[in-house]
């Protein structure tokens, strides 16, 4: 099973991207902050509680390699770097928003004591 998953990811870069982002607790947070207008590395590090500079830089580089983000280096002193979505990144973020919507819809509500979502066993509708 693991071998099949690696092979599918190697053949399909979008599958690899989905696995990488959905399997990482930091990538989705980084993308949400950039979407909200937090585009500079120092700002991102302050906005994402618990992320280290090392992990942030690793995630930014990986998202660049996947083609989701591009790094914009401004010719200023002191140097200024920002990250923004590529066209692929814009489409990919929309997919992640849909995943988040499904997650909200089917999230277990602790106070109810019921199973996930509207289609649990015994539900009508």
Short mmCIF file of C-alpha atoms in Angstrom, two decimals, residues 2-125:
data_model
loop_
_atom_site.label_atom_id
_atom_site.label_comp_id
_atom_site.label_asym_id
_atom_site.label_seq_id
_atom_site.Cartn_x
_atom_site.Cartn_y
_atom_site.Cartn_z
CA UNK A 2 2.76 2.45 0.95
CA UNK A 3 4.62 1.61 -2.27
CA UNK A 4 1.51 2.29 -4.36
CA UNK A 5 1.01 5.68 -2.66
CA UNK A 6 4.61 6.73 -3.32
CA UNK A 7 4.33 5.66 -6.95
CA UNK A 8 1.08 7.61 -7.46
CA UNK A 9 2.62 10.71 -5.89
CA UNK A 10 5.72 10.43 -8.04
CA UNK A 11 3.63 10.29 -11.21
CA UNK A 12 1.21 13.03 -10.24
CA UNK A 13 2.60 16.28 -8.79
CA UNK A 14 -0.85 17.47 -7.69
CA UNK A 15 -1.36 14.29 -5.65
CA UNK A 16 2.06 14.82 -4.09
CA UNK A 17 1.11 18.41 -3.29
CA UNK A 18 -2.17 17.36 -1.66
CA UNK A 19 -0.46 14.68 0.42
CA UNK A 20 2.26 17.09 1.48
CA UNK A 21 -0.01 19.98 2.47
CA UNK A 22 -2.83 17.96 4.03
CA UNK A 23 -0.30 15.86 5.92
CA UNK A 24 1.47 18.88 7.42
CA UNK A 25 0.05 20.91 10.28
CA UNK A 26 2.05 24.00 9.24
CA UNK A 27 1.52 24.27 5.47
CA UNK A 28 -2.20 25.03 5.64
CA UNK A 29 -1.57 27.68 8.31
CA UNK A 30 1.14 29.29 6.18
CA UNK A 31 -1.18 29.40 3.16
CA UNK A 32 -4.06 30.88 5.18
CA UNK A 33 -1.84 33.64 6.57
CA UNK A 34 -0.53 34.51 3.11
CA UNK A 35 -4.12 34.61 1.82
CA UNK A 36 -4.94 37.00 4.69
CA UNK A 37 -2.16 39.36 3.56
CA UNK A 38 0.68 38.25 5.85
CA UNK A 39 3.36 37.85 3.19
CA UNK A 40 6.74 38.48 4.81
CA UNK A 41 8.66 35.73 6.62
CA UNK A 42 9.01 37.65 9.89
CA UNK A 43 5.30 38.49 9.89
CA UNK A 44 4.42 34.86 9.18
CA UNK A 45 6.59 33.63 12.03
CA UNK A 46 4.85 36.02 14.44
CA UNK A 47 1.37 35.21 13.11
CA UNK A 48 1.67 31.41 13.32
CA UNK A 49 1.93 30.45 16.96
CA UNK A 50 4.50 27.76 17.66
CA UNK A 51 6.23 27.69 14.27
CA UNK A 52 10.01 28.05 14.26
CA UNK A 53 11.92 30.03 11.65
CA UNK A 54 13.49 26.79 10.41
CA UNK A 55 10.16 25.02 9.91
CA UNK A 56 8.61 28.12 8.33
CA UNK A 57 11.46 28.41 5.83
CA UNK A 58 11.25 24.69 5.02
CA UNK A 59 7.51 24.97 4.36
CA UNK A 60 7.91 28.11 2.24
CA UNK A 61 10.62 26.42 0.13
CA UNK A 62 8.52 23.27 -0.28
CA UNK A 63 5.45 25.28 -1.32
CA UNK A 64 7.63 27.09 -3.86
CA UNK A 65 8.94 23.78 -5.24
CA UNK A 66 5.34 22.57 -5.63
CA UNK A 67 4.58 25.75 -7.60
CA UNK A 68 2.01 27.07 -5.09
CA UNK A 69 3.98 30.12 -3.93
CA UNK A 70 6.48 32.42 -5.53
CA UNK A 71 9.13 34.39 -3.71
CA UNK A 72 9.32 38.09 -4.55
CA UNK A 73 12.62 39.74 -3.69
CA UNK A 74 12.46 43.54 -3.73
CA UNK A 75 15.63 45.44 -4.64
CA UNK A 76 15.67 47.53 -1.48
CA UNK A 77 17.98 48.14 1.43
CA UNK A 78 17.34 46.46 3.74
CA UNK A 79 16.24 43.58 1.50
CA UNK A 80 12.54 42.77 1.54
CA UNK A 81 11.10 39.37 0.65
CA UNK A 82 7.43 38.51 0.21
CA UNK A 83 5.55 35.41 -0.83
CA UNK A 84 2.47 35.29 -3.02
CA UNK A 85 0.29 32.70 -4.69
CA UNK A 86 0.99 31.53 -8.21
CA UNK A 87 -2.00 30.80 -10.50
CA UNK A 88 -1.73 27.14 -9.42
CA UNK A 89 -1.59 28.31 -5.80
CA UNK A 90 -4.83 30.27 -6.22
CA UNK A 91 -6.61 27.18 -7.56
CA UNK A 92 -5.05 24.94 -4.93
CA UNK A 93 -6.12 27.28 -2.13
CA UNK A 94 -9.71 27.09 -3.40
CA UNK A 95 -9.52 23.28 -3.13
CA UNK A 96 -8.21 23.57 0.43
CA UNK A 97 -11.10 25.88 1.30
CA UNK A 98 -13.51 23.18 0.09
CA UNK A 99 -11.75 20.61 2.27
CA UNK A 100 -12.09 22.98 5.21
CA UNK A 101 -15.82 23.44 4.46
CA UNK A 102 -16.36 19.66 4.48
CA UNK A 103 -14.40 19.45 7.72
CA UNK A 104 -16.67 22.08 9.32
CA UNK A 105 -19.80 20.35 8.05
CA UNK A 106 -18.82 16.93 9.34
CA UNK A 107 -16.96 17.91 12.50
CA UNK A 108 -17.99 16.13 15.66
CA UNK A 109 -19.68 18.56 18.00
CA UNK A 110 -18.39 17.74 21.51
CA UNK A 111 -21.50 18.95 23.36
CA UNK A 112 -23.89 16.86 21.25
CA UNK A 113 -22.22 13.51 21.87
CA UNK A 114 -23.22 12.54 18.35
CA UNK A 115 -21.13 11.21 15.49
CA UNK A 116 -19.87 13.28 12.62
CA UNK A 117 -22.10 15.25 10.35
CA UNK A 118 -25.65 15.14 9.13
CA UNK A 119 -25.40 11.65 7.57
CA UNK A 120 -24.60 9.65 10.70
CA UNK A 121 -26.34 6.33 11.24
CA UNK A 122 -30.01 6.75 12.03
CA UNK A 123 -30.23 10.32 10.76
CA UNK A 124 -33.09 11.22 8.47
CA UNK A 125 -32.94 13.66 5.63
#
